[in-house]
XYZ file of C-alpha atoms in Angstrom:
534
model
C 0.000 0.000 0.000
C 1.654 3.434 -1.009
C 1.712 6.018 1.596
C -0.466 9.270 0.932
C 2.147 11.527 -0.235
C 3.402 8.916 -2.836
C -0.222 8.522 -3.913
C -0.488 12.187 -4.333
C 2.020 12.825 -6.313
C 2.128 9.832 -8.607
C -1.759 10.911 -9.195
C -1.050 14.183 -9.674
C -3.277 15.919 -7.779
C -0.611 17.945 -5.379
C -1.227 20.515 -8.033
C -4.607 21.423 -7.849
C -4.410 21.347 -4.051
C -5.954 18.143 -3.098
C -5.156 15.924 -0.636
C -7.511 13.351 -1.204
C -8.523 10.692 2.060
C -9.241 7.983 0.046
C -8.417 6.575 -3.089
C -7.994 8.130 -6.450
C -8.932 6.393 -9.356
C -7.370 7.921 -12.466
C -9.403 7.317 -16.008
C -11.158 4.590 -15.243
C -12.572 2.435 -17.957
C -16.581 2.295 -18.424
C -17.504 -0.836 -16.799
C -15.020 -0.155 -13.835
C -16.423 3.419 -13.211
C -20.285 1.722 -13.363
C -19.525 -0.989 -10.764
C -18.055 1.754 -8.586
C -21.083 3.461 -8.724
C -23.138 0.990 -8.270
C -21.435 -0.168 -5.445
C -21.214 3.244 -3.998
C -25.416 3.374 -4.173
C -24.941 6.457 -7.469
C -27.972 4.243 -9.273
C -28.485 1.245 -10.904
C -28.351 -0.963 -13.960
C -31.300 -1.253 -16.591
C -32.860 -4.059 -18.431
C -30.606 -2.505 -20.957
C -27.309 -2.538 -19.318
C -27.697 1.362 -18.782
C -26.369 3.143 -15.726
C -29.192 4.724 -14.200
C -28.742 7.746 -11.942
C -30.685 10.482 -10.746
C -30.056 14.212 -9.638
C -32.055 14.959 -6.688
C -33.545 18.411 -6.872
C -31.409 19.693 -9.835
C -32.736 18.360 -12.814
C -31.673 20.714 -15.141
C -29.407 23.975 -15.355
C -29.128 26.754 -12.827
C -29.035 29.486 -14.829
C -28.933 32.271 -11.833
C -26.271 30.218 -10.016
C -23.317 30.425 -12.755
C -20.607 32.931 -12.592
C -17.203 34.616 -13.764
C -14.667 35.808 -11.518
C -13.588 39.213 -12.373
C -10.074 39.134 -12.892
C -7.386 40.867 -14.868
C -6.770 38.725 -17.688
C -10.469 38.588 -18.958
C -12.589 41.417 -17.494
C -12.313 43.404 -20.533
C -13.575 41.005 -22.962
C -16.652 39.790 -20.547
C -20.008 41.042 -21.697
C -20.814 41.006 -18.097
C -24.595 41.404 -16.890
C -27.306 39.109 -16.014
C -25.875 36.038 -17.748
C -22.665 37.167 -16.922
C -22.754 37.807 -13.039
C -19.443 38.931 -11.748
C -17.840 37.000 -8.537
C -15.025 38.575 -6.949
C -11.422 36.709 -6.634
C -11.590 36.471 -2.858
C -15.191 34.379 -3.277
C -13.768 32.098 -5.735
C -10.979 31.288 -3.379
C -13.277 30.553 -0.684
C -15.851 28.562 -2.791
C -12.526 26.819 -4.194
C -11.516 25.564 -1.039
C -14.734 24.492 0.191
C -15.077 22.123 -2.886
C -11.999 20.758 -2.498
C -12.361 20.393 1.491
C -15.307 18.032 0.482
C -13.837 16.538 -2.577
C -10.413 15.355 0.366
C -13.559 13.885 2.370
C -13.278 10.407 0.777
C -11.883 8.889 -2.836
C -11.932 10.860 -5.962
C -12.196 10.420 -9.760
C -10.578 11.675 -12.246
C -10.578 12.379 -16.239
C -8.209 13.481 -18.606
C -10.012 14.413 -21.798
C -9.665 16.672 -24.840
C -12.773 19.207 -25.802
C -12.010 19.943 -29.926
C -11.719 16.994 -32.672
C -9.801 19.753 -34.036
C -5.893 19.292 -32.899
C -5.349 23.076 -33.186
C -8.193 24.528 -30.995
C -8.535 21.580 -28.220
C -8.531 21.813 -24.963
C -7.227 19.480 -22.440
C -9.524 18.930 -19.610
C -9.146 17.480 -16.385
C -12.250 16.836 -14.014
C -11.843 15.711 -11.115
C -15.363 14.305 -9.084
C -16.442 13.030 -5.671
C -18.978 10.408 -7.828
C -18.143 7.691 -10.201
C -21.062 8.230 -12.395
C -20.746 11.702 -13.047
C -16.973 11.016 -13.830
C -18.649 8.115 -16.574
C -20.349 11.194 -17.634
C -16.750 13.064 -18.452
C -15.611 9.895 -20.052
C -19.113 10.136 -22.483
C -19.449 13.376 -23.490
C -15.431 14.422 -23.546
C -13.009 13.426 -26.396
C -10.900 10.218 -25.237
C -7.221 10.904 -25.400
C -5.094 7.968 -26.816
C -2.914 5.790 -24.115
C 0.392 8.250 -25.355
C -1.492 11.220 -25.202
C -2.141 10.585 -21.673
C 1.524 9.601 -20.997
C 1.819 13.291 -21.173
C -1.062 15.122 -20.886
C -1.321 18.072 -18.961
C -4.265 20.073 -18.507
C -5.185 23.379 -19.970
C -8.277 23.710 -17.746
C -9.268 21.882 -14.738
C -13.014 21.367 -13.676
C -13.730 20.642 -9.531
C -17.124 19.274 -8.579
C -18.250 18.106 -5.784
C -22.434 17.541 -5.123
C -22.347 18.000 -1.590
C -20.452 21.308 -1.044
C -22.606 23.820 -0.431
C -22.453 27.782 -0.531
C -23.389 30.191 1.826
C -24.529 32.798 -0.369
C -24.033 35.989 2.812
C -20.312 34.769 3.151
C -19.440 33.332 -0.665
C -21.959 36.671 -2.912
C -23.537 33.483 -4.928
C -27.528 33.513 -5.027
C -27.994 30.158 -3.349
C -26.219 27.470 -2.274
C -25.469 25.935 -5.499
C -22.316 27.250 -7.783
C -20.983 26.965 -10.812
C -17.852 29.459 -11.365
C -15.777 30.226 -14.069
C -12.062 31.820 -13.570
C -10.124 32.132 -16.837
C -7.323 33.352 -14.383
C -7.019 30.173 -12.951
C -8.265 28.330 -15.896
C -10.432 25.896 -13.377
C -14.685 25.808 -12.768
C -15.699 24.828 -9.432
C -19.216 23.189 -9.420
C -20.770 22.450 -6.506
C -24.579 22.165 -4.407
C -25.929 20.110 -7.624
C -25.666 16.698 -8.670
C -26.966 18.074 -12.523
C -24.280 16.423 -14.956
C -25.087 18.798 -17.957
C -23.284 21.308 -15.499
C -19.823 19.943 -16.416
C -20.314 20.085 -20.165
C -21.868 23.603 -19.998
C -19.316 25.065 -18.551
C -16.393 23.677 -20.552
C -18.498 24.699 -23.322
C -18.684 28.524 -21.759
C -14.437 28.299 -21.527
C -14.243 27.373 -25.085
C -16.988 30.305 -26.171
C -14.661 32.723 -24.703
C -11.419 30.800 -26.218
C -11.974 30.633 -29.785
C -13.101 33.557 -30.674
C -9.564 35.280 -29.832
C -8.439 32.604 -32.513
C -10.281 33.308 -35.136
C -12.904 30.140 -34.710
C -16.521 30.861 -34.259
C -18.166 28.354 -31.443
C -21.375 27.548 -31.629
C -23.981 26.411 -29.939
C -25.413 24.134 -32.851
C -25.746 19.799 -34.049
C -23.871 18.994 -37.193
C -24.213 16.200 -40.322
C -23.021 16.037 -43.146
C -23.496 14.730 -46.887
C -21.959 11.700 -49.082
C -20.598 14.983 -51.113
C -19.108 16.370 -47.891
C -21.912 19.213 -48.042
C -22.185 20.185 -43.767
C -25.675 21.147 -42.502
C -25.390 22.882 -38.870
C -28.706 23.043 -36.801
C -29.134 25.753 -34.142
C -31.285 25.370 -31.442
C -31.884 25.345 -27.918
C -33.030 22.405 -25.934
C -36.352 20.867 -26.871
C -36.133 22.497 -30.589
C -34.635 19.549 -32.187
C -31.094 19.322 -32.822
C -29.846 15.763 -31.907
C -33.397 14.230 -33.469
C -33.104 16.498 -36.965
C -29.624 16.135 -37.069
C -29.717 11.964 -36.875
C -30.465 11.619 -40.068
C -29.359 7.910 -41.618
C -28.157 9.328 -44.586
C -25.695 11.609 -43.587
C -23.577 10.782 -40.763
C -23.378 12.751 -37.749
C -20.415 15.170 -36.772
C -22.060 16.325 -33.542
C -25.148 16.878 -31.583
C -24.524 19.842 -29.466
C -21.170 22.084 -29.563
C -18.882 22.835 -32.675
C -16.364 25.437 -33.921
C -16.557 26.800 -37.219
C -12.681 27.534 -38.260
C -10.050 27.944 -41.360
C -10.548 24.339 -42.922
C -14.267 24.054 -42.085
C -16.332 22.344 -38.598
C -15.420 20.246 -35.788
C -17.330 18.870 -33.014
C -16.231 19.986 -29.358
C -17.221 16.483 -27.829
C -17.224 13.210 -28.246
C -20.578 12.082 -26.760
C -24.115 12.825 -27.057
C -26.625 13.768 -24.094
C -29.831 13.138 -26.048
C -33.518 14.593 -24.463
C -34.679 11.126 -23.707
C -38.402 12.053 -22.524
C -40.649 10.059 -24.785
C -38.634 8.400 -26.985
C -39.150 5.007 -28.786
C -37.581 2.555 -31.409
C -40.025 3.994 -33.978
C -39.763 7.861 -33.703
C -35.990 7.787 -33.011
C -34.340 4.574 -33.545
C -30.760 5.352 -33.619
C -31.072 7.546 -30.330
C -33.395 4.808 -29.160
C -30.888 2.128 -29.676
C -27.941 4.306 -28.138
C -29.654 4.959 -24.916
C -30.193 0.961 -24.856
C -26.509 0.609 -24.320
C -23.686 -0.345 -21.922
C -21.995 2.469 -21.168
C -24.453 4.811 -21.499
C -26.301 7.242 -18.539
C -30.235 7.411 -18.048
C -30.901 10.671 -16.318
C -34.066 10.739 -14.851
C -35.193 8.525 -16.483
C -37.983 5.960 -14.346
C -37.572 2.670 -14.904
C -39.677 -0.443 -13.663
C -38.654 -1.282 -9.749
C -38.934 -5.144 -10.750
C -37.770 -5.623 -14.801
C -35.872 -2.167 -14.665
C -37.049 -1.654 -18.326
C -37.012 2.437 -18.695
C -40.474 4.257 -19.426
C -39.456 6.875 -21.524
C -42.803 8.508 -21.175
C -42.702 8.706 -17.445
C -41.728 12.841 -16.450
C -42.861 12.325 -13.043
C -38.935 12.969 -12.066
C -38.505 15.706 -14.956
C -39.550 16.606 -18.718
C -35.312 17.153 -18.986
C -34.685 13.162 -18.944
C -31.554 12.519 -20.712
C -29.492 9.794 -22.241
C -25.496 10.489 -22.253
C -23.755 7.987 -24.389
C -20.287 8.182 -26.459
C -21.023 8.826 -30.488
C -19.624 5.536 -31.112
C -22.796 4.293 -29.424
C -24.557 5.572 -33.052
C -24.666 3.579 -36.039
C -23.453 6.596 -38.393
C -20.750 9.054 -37.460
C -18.258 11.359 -38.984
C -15.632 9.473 -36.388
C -13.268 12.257 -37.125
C -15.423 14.736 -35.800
C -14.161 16.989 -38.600
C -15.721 18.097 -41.892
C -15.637 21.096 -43.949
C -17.516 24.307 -44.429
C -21.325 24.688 -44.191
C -23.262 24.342 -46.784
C -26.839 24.842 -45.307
C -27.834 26.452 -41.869
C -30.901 25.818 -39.880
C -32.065 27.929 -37.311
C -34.560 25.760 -35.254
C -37.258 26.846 -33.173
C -40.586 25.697 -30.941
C -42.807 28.701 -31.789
C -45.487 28.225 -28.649
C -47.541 31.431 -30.313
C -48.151 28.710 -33.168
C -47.426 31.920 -35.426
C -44.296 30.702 -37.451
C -43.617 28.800 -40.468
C -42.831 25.283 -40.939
C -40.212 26.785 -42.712
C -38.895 29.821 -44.570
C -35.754 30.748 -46.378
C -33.729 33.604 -44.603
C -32.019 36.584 -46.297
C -28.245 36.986 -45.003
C -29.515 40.255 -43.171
C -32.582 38.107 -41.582
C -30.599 35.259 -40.628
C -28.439 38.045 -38.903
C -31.308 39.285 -36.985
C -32.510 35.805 -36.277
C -29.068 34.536 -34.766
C -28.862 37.587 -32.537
C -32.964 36.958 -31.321
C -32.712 33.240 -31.052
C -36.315 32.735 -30.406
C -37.990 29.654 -29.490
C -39.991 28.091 -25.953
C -38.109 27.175 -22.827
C -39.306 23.214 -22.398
C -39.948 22.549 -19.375
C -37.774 20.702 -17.032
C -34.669 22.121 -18.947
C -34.060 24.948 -16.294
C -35.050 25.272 -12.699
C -38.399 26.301 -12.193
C -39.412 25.971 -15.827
C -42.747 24.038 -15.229
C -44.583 24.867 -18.540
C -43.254 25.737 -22.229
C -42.366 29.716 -22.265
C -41.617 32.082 -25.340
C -38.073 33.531 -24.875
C -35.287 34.399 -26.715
C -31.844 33.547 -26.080
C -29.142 35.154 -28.301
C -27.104 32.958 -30.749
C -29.280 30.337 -29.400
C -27.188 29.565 -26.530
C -26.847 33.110 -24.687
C -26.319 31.752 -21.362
C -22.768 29.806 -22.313
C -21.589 33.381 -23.946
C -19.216 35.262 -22.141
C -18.726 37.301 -24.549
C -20.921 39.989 -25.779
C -23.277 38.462 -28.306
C -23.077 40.710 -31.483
C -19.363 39.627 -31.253
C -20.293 35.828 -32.446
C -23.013 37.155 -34.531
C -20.248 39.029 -36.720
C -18.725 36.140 -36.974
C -21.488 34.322 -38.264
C -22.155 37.073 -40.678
C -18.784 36.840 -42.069
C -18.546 32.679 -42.588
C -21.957 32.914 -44.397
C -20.922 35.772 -46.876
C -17.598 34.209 -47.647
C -18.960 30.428 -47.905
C -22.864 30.779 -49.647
C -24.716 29.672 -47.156
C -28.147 29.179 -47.300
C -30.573 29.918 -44.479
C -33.726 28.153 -42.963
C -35.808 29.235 -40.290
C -37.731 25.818 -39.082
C -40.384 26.409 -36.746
C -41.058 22.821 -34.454
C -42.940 24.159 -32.340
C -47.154 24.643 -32.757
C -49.761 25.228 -35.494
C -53.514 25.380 -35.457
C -53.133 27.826 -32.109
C -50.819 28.138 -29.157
C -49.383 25.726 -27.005
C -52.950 24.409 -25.475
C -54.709 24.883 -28.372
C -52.790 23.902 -31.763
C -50.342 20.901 -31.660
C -46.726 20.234 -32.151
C -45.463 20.287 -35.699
C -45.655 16.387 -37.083
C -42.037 15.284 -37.061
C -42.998 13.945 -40.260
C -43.336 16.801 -42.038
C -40.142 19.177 -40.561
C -38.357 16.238 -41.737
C -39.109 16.329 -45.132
C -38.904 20.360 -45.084
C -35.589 20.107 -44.141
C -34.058 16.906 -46.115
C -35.756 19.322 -49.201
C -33.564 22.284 -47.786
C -30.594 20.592 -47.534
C -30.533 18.594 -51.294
C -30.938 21.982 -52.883
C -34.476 21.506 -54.269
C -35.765 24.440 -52.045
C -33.254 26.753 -53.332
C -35.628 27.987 -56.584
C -38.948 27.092 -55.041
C -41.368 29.703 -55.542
C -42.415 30.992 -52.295
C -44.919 33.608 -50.670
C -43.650 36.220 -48.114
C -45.103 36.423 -44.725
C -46.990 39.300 -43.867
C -45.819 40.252 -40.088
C -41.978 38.634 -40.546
C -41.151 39.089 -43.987
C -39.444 35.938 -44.844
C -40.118 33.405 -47.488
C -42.327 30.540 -47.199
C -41.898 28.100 -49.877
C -45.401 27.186 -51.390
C -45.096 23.419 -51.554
C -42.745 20.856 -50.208
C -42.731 17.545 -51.358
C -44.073 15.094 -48.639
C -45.721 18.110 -46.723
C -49.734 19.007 -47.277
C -49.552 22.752 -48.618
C -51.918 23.831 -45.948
C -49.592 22.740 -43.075
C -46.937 25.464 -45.008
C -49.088 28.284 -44.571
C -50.187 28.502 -40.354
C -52.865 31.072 -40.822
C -54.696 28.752 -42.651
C -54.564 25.957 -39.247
C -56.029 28.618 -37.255
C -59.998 28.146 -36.836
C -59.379 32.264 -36.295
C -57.852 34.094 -38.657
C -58.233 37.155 -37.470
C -56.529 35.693 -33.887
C -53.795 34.538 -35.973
C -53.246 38.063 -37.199
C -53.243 39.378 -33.588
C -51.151 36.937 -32.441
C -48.570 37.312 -34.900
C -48.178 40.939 -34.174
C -47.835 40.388 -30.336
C -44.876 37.985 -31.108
C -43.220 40.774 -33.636
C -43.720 43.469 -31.191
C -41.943 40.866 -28.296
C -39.410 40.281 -31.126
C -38.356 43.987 -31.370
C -38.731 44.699 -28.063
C -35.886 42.134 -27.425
C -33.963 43.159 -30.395
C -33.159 46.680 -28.733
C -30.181 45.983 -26.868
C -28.979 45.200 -30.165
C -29.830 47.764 -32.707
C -26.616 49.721 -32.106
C -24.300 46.940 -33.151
C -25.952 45.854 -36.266
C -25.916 47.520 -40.249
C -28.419 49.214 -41.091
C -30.079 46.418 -43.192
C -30.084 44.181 -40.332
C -32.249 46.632 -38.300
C -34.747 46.777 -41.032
C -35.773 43.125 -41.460
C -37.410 43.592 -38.160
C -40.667 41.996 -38.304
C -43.613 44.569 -38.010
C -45.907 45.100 -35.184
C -49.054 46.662 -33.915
């Protein structure tokens, strides 16, 4: 038995100031980090041979409990305000130390993994946790590095989480006593009062939002496929709108589900796992998420399962609507393994309209995908964030403004640029309601967006004669094959056109009310796709 100073060091942890009184177990393999935690009472195994865990209280994101220290080295660039909430250096070292005074309280895991398929831009991660399962969730969604990589590897960032710490938010200036903090001095997030996995992905992807852009690489919050010709569709979307079901399409393997970069040579996919909505999910509607989440290897969140044949019920929500499957790619049938592909050829900004106002689809003008990127409409789905109970029209800028550190018109510029110099066409896809608003209409048939955008993608939408929408001004294509022409048009699935009408102005005037913050950092032409209100 080595002594606890030799165990230290050879385990590398004298570094981040740990002093771990138990064991540390160092990259564990899949099946050796499940029987750990089930051993260690983290969950249990399905029918399957899924691990299946819950998260207490915490089933999705806490929004209101993430900050950014303020520090020297990154002030500057911050676009701080509500997302960004400022933490001063003295709290960070006392919130520090209280996760890692819990983390010493017994064994520890940890994970060396790369974020970035893309050798130039990655990051090396290390994560260190006080649970086996939520260290099998590091080994799922992060990039694997190979046995010589690891020979070597030494971190660029280093995440700290530990469940059980808690915050006192009169002593520590955090709103509750949950935390997740972000210090680009010390290049290290402590997470702690939440057992919430998507926590740790979140808030590597937050580092890398504020990384890349210094180099030149746009990150975005977005899924990713691409074609037999190498043509790359990216999907944009918040949670709930779509992006890992559009984007697994059979036909063109998948680069990503979730985070990518856009840089010199083209896309790459931040991760190498999916963490799939699971809520209501079968062989039928999804089959290659279906089978995924059916795996060894792979985490149920939330999900219920049966206390006797512990077969899942993906329709049960009586835990959450935000149930969740986290599984490595490889776990699909049809990958881009490389995680790599070349510049975009098609862009689809998704979104679930609960006014029921929107368009199946419509084709975007450069200067109203602009505007779109920067609003980022669609419905919070329940479940996804604390205290979320029912689906609720927001906007979120870039569709992912609460991982942007940076201000937003900063990635939209970005985005501006790769779609003037690369041709790329637009889509707005609404997957969201028709016939009414949420309690009235229902959702979109999954059916049908699929055919809208397989028709977007091959091209045969680019010449379609289309119709322009009164109140938002972009074009609706007047027929799409495999799609009734009524379901095209969504003031004709209103029993009341003249609520349609009224409703569509009360989302343009929300719309413009949101887009004011922006107005002074757009063109000119930007500002004047607006939709119209009143």
């Amino acid at each position: 038995m080595i002594g606890l100073a030799e165990r230290i060091e050879r385990f590398g942890l004298a570094g981040h100031s740990l002093s771990p009184r138990g064991d540390v177990y160092w990259n564990l393999g899949r099946a050796q980090l499940i029987e750990q935690a089930i051993a260690r009472g983290e969950g249990q195994l399905a029918e399957s041979g899924a691990f299946v865990a819950t998260t207490g209280a915490f089933t999705g994101r806490s929004p209101k409990d993430r900050f950014i220290v303020r520090e020297p080295t990154s002030d500057a660039s911050i676009g701080w305000g509500k997302v960004n909430v400022a933490l001063p250096e003295s709290s960070f070292d006392a919130l520090a130390e209280l996760t890692r005074e819990e983390l010493e309280l017994s064994d520890v895991f940890v994970r060396d993994a790369w974020c970035g398929a893309d050798r130039r831009f990655r990051l090396g991660v290390r994560i260190i946790t006080a649970t086996a399962w939520h260290n099998l969730f590091a080994a799922n969604m992060f990039i694997p590095p190979t046995d010589s990589e690891l020979e070597s590897f030494e971190p660029d960032w280093t995440v700290l989480h530990a469940p059980s710490a808690m915050a006192d938010p009169a002593t520590h200036s955090t709103s509750s006593g949950t935390y997740v903090v972000l210090n680009f001095g010390k290049r290290t997030v402590i997470i702690g009062g939440t057992e919430y996995a998507g926590e740790l992905k979140k808030a590597i992807f937050s580092v890398m939002n504020f990384l890349l852009p210094a180099r030149d690489v746009l990150p975005m919050h977005c899924s990713a496929n691409v074609g037999t010709g190498g043509d790359v569709a990216l999907f944009f979307g918040l949670s709930g709108t779509g992006k890992t079901t559009l984007s697994a399409d059979p036909d063109r393997p998948l680069i990503g589900d979730d985070e990518h970069g856009w840089g010199p040579d083209g896309v790459f996919n931040f991760e190498g796992g999916s963490y799939a909505k699971a809520i209501g999910i079968t062989e039928e509607s999804e089959p290659e998420i279906y089978r995924a989440s059916s795996r060894f290897g792979t985490i149920l969140e939330n999900v219920v399962i049966d206390p006797v044949s512990h077969v899942p019920d993906y329709s049960d929500n009586s835990l959450t609507e935000n149930t969740r499957a986290s599984y490595p790619l490889d776990h699909l049938e049809n990958i881009e393994a490389s995680g790599v592909a070349g510049h975009p050829k098609t862009i689809v900004f998704l979104t679930a309209d609960a006014f029921g106002v929107l368009p199946p689809i419509s084709r975007l003008s450069p200067e109203q995908a602009m505007y779109h990127f920067l609003a980022g409409y669609t419905a919070k789905v329940a479940g996804t964030e604390r205290g979320v109970k029912e689906p609720v029209a927001t906007f979120s800028a870039c569709f992912g403004e609460p991982f942007l550190p940076r201000r937003p018109a900063e990635y939209a510029d970005m985005l501006g640029d790769r779609m003037r110099k690369h041709g790329v066409s637009v889509w707005l896809v609404n997957t969201g309601w028709t016939g009414g608003p949420f309690g009235v209409g229902h959702r979109i048939a999954l059916k049908h967006t699929r055919a809208m955008i397989g028709s977007a993608i091959d091209g045969s939408l680019g010449d379609a004669p289309t119709v322009r929408h009164p109140v938002f001004g972009v074009e609706v294509p007047c027929a799409v094959e495999g799609v009734p022409d009524a379901v095209l048009d969504p003031r004709s699935t209103w029993t009341d056109s003249d609520e349609y009408d009224k409703q569509a102005r009360a989302l343009a005037a929300l719309f413009r009310k949101n887009f004011e913050p922006f107005e002074a950092d757009v063109p000119d032409a930007v500002r004047a796709v607006a939709p119209l209100a009143g």
